[in-house]
Each structure stands twice: as structure tokens, then as C-alpha cells.
Coordinates of C-alpha atoms in Angstrom, one line a residue:
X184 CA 0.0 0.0 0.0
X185 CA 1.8 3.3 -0.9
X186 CA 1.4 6.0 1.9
X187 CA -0.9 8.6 1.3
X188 CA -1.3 12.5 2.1
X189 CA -4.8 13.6 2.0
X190 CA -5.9 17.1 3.2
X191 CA -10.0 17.9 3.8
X192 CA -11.9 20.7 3.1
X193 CA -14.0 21.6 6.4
X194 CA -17.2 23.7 5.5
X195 CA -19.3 21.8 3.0
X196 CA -16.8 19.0 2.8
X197 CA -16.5 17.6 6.0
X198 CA -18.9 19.7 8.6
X199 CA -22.5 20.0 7.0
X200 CA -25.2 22.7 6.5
X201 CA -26.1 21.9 10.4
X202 CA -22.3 22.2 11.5
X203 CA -22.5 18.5 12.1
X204 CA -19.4 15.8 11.2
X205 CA -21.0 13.0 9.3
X206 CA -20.3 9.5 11.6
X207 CA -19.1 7.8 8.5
X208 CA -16.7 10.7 8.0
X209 CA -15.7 10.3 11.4
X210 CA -14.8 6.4 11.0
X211 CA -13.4 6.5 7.5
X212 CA -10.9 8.9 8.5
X213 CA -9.7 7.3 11.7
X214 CA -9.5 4.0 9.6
X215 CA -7.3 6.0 6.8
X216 CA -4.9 7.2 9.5
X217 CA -4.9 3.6 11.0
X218 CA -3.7 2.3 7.8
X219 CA -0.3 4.9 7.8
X220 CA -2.0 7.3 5.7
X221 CA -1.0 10.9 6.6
X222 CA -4.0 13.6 6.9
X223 CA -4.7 17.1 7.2
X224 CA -7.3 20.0 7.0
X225 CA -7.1 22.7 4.0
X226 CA -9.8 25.2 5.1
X227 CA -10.3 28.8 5.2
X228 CA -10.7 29.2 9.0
X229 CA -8.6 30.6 11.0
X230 CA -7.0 28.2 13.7
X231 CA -9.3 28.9 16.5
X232 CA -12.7 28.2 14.5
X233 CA -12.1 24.4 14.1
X234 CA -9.6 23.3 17.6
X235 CA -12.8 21.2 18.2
X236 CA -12.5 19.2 15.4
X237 CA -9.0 18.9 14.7
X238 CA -9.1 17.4 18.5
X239 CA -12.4 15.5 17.9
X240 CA -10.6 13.7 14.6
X241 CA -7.0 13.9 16.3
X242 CA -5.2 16.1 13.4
X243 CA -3.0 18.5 13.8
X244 CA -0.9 19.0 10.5
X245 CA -3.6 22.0 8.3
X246 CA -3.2 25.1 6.1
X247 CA -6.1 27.2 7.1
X248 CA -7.1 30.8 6.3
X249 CA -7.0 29.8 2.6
X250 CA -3.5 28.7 2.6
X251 CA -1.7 32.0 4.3
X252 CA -0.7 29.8 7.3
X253 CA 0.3 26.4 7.8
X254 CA 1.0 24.3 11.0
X255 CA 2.4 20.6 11.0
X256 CA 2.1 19.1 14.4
X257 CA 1.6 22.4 15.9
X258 CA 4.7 23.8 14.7
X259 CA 4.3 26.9 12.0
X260 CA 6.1 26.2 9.0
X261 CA 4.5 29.0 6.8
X262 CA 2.9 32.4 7.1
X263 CA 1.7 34.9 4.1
X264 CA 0.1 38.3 5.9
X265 CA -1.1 40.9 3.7
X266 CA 0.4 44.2 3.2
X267 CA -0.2 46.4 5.6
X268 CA -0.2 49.3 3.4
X269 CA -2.4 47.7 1.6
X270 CA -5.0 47.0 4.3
X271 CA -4.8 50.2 5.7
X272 CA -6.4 51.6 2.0
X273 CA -8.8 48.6 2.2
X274 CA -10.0 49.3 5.6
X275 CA -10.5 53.5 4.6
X276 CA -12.1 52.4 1.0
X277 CA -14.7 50.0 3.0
X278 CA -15.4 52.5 5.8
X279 CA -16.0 55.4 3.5
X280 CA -18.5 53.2 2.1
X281 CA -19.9 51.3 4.9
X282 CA -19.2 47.9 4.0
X283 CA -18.1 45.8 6.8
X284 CA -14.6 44.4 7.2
X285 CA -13.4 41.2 9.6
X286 CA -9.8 40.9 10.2
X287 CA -8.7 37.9 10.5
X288 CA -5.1 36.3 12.4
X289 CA -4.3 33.6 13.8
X290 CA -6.0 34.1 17.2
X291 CA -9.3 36.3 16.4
X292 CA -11.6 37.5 14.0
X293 CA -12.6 41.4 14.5
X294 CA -14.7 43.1 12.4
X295 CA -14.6 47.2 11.8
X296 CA -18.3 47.8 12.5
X297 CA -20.4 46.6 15.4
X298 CA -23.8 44.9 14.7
X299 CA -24.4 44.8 11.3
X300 CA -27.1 42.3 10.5
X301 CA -26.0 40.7 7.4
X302 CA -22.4 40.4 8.2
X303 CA -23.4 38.6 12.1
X304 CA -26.0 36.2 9.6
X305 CA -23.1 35.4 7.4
X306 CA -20.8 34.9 10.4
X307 CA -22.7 33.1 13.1
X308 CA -21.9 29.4 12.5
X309 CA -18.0 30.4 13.4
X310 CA -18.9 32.7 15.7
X311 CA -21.1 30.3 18.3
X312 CA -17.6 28.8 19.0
X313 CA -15.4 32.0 18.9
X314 CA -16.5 35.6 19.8
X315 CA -16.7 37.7 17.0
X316 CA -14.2 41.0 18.4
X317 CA -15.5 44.6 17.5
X318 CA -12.0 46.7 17.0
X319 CA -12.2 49.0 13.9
X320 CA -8.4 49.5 14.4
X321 CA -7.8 45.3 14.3
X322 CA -5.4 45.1 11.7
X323 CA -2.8 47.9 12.8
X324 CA 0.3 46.2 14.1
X325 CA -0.5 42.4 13.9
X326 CA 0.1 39.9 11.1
X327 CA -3.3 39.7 9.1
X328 CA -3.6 36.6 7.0
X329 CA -6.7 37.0 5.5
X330 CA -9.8 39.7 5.1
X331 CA -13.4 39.2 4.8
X332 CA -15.2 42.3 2.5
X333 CA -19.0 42.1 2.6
X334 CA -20.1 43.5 -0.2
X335 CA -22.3 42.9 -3.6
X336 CA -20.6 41.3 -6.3
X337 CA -21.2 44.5 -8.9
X338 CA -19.5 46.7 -5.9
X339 CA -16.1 43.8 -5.9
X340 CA -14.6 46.1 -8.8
X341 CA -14.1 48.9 -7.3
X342 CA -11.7 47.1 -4.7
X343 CA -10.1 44.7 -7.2
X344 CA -9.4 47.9 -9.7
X345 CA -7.3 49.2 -6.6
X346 CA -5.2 46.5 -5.3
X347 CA -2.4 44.8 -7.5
X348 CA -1.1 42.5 -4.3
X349 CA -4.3 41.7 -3.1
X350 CA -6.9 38.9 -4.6
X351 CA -10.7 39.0 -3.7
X352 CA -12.1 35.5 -3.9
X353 CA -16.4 35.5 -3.6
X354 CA -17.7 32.3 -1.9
X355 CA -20.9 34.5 -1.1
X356 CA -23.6 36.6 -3.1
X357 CA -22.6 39.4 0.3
X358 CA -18.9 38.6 0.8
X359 CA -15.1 37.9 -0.8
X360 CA -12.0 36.8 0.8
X361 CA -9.4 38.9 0.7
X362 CA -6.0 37.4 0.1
X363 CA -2.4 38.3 -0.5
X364 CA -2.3 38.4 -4.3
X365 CA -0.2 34.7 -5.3
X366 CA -2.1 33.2 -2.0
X367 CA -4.3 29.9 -1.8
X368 CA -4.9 26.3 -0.6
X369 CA -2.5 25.1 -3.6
X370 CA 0.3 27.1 -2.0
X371 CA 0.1 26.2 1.5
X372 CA -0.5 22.9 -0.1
X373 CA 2.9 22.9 -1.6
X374 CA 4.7 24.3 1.5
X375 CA 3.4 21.3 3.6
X376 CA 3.8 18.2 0.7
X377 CA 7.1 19.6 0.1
X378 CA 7.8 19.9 4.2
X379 CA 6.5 15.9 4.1
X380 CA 8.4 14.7 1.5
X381 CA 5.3 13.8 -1.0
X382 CA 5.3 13.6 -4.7
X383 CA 1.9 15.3 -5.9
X384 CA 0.8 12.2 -7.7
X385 CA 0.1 10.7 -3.6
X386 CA -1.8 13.7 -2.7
X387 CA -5.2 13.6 -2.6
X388 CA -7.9 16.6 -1.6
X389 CA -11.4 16.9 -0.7
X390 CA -13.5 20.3 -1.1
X391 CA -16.8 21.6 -2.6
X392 CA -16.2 25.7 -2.5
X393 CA -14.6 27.9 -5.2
X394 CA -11.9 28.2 -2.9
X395 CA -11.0 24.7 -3.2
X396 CA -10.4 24.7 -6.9
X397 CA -7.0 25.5 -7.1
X398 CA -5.8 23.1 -4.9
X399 CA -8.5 20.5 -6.4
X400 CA -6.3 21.4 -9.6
X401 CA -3.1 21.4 -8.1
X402 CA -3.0 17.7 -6.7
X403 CA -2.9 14.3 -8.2
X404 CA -6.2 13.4 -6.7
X405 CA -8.5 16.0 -6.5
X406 CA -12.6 14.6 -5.1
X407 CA -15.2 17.5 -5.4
X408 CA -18.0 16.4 -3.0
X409 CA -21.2 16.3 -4.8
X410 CA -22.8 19.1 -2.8
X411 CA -20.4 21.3 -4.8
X412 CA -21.2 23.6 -7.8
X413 CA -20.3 22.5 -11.6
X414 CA -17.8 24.6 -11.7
X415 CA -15.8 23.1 -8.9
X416 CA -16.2 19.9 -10.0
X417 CA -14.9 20.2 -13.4
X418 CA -11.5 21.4 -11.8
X419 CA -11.4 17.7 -9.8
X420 CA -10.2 14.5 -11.1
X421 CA -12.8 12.5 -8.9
X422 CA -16.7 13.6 -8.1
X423 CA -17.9 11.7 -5.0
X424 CA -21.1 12.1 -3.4
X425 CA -23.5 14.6 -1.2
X426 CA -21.9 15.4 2.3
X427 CA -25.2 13.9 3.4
X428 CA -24.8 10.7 1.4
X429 CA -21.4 9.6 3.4
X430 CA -19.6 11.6 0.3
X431 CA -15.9 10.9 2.5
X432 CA -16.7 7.5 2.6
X433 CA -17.5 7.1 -1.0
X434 CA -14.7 9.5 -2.3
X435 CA -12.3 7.5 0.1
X436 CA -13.2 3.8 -1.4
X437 CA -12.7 5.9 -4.9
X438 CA -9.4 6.4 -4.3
X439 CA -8.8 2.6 -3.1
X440 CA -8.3 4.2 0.7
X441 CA -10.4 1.6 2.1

């Protein structure tokens, strides 16, 4: 059997529409990691949104914040901050015109302006297990890996026509992430498969978001679950099925995992 390196998407991929972890997720996995394979998360949380699970399934190797920071058994082996120059003009562009902006690090999430409805809506499955801060001033003298704009779609160009470093990536009709321009899953991807000694062509990923099609691309094995959108699962080698439908399982006896 030839060792394995298999990261997981979390939202949509491995925690459902009810923030639950499917049981046969839960089982499959533990079995791949009793077999030698090696596995890890690839999400766009922050560290402190999913310590819960990565304790519930025992891993502790993951890229998160859409591949600006990477951690293999809870040692940092990568970080990617945005420019600060560059989020100080972000943060005066979206308070001149009142959209609402989260910071995000390693250890919190604040966002610029208190109570807005849509933005708390949006929010509130991450933040029943993490506080959402209110500090307007968040991003001045820390390391900020990732930025969430809420905004309309038709109002994204007027940020994007601004910022040459930075890339806005929608996975809402309300919000984008915002990223250091170069940044995603694929590259914290590469920093950890290189830091593990892996040849792509053993990598496998799971995800359903357009956040997840680079690194779908990027690896040997890429499984779109089939809760994701066409367009995501063109970019995968492998379609398994719904979250709902033990899609892990299925996508794991794809890949001969089990």
C-alpha cells in the first residue's frame, strides 16, 4: 500500500449545513490514519474556529485561512500576511462606504463595525464557537492573514481595480476573501507536501467551495463532493457524493483508501 497525504476541506466538505461531522466521516478517516496514511485540514478558517475538530478527529498537520498559514504538528512552518499598506487603503475604502470588514489572524476575527445584520448572519456558525471581536483598528500592528469584504458582487470592482497584491475571492452573493495576491490552498498545499516529503501524484484533496479549486487542480487526486457547484467539480479529477450521502466515505473507497 503506498502511503498517502490527503488534506480535507472543512465547511461543505466535511462539517454540513447543520455544522454537524457526518459519523461515517468520522470512521473513515480514523481507519485511513490507522492504515499509515498521513492527513490534514485545508480550510479557510482561522485556527481557533475548528480546535474542536482537529481534537475530535486527532489532526494537527492543516493550512487554514486559505493557505496563508500552515501548522504541521503544531509547529508553523509557513505564514503569508497581507500588506499592511495595503490593508490600511482597504480598511479607509470600505469605511467610507460602509461595508463591513473582519480581520482575520491567527488568534481572532474582528470586524470594523459593530452589529451589522448581514455580516453577524453570514458569520454566526463560526462565531457560536469564537466571539466575533469589535476593534475597527484590528489590523494595525499584527500579522493579518486573510480579510473578509461584505459587499455585492457589482460593488467587488471597485476594490479589485485598486489593489495589485491583493486577490478577492467571492464564496458568497454578500462577501469575498481577501487574500495576498499569489495566496491559496495550492500554495500552503505545496509548502506542507514539500515539508513531508510527498510527490503530488500521492496527494489527494477533498472540497466543494470555489476556494478549493485551485488546490482540487493542483494535486494528483482531486474529489469534489457532490454538494459542490459545476464549476468546482470540473476542476477535480474524482466527483464523489453529497456530504449527506457519506460523500468521505465514498470518495475514500474511490481512491482505493479503504
Amino acid at each position: 500500500m503506498n502511503k498517502r497525504l490527503i488534506f480535507f476541506d472543512i465547511d461543505g466538505t466535511l462539517i454540513n449545513q447543520d455544522q454537524q461531522l457526518p459519523g461515517t466521516a468520522k470512521r473513515a478517516i480514523k481507519r485511513r490514519k490507522e492504515q499509515g496514511h498521513e492527513v490534514a485540514f485545508a480550510t479557510g478558517r482561522a485556527p481557533f474556529m475548528f480546535k474542536k475538530l482537529r481534537d475530535e478527529l486527532v489532526i494537527h498537520t492543516y493550512i487554514n485561512l486559505n493557505g496563508q498559514y500552515a501548522v504541521h504538528n503544531g509547529e508553523v512552518i509557513f505564514k503569508n500576511p497581507l500588506s499592511s499598506k495595503s490593508l490600511a487603503l482597504l480598511h479607509e475604502n470600505a469605511f467610507k462606504l460602509n461595508h463591513p470588514l473582519v480581520f482575520v489572524d491567527q488568534d481572532n476575527m474582528s470586524m470594523m463595525f459593530e452589529l451589522h445584520i448581514y455580516a453577524e448572519e453570514i458569520l454566526s456558525p463560526i462565531t457560536m464557537e469564537h466571539p466575533l471581536l469589535f476593534d475597527r483598528h484590528y489590523f494595525k500592528n499584527r500579522e493579518i492573514y486573510q480579510a473578509l469584504l461584505f459587499c455585492y458582487e457589482e460593488e467587488n470592482q471597485h476594490y479589485s481595480s485598486l489593489f495589485s497584491d491583493l486577490n478577492f475571492v467571492r464564496w458568497h452573493p454578500y462577501v469575498s476573501d481577501v487574500l495576498p495576491a499569489g495566496g491559496s490552498k495550492a500554495k500552503g498545499l505545496e509548502v506542507v507536501i514539500n515539508h513531508l516529503g510527498f510527490e503530488k501524484e500521492s496527494v489527494c484533496a477533498f472540497g466543494d467551495g470555489l476556494n478549493d479549486i485551485e488546490m482540487l487542480e493542483f494535486v494528483g487526486n482531486g474529489v469534489a463532493m457532490g454538494n459542490a457547484i459545476d464549476k468546482v467539480k470540473q476542476a477535480a479529477k474524482y466527483v464523489t457524493k453529497d456530504i449527506n450521502d457519506n460523500g468521505i466515505l465514498h470518495g475514500l473507497k474511490m481512491l482505493v483508501l479503504l
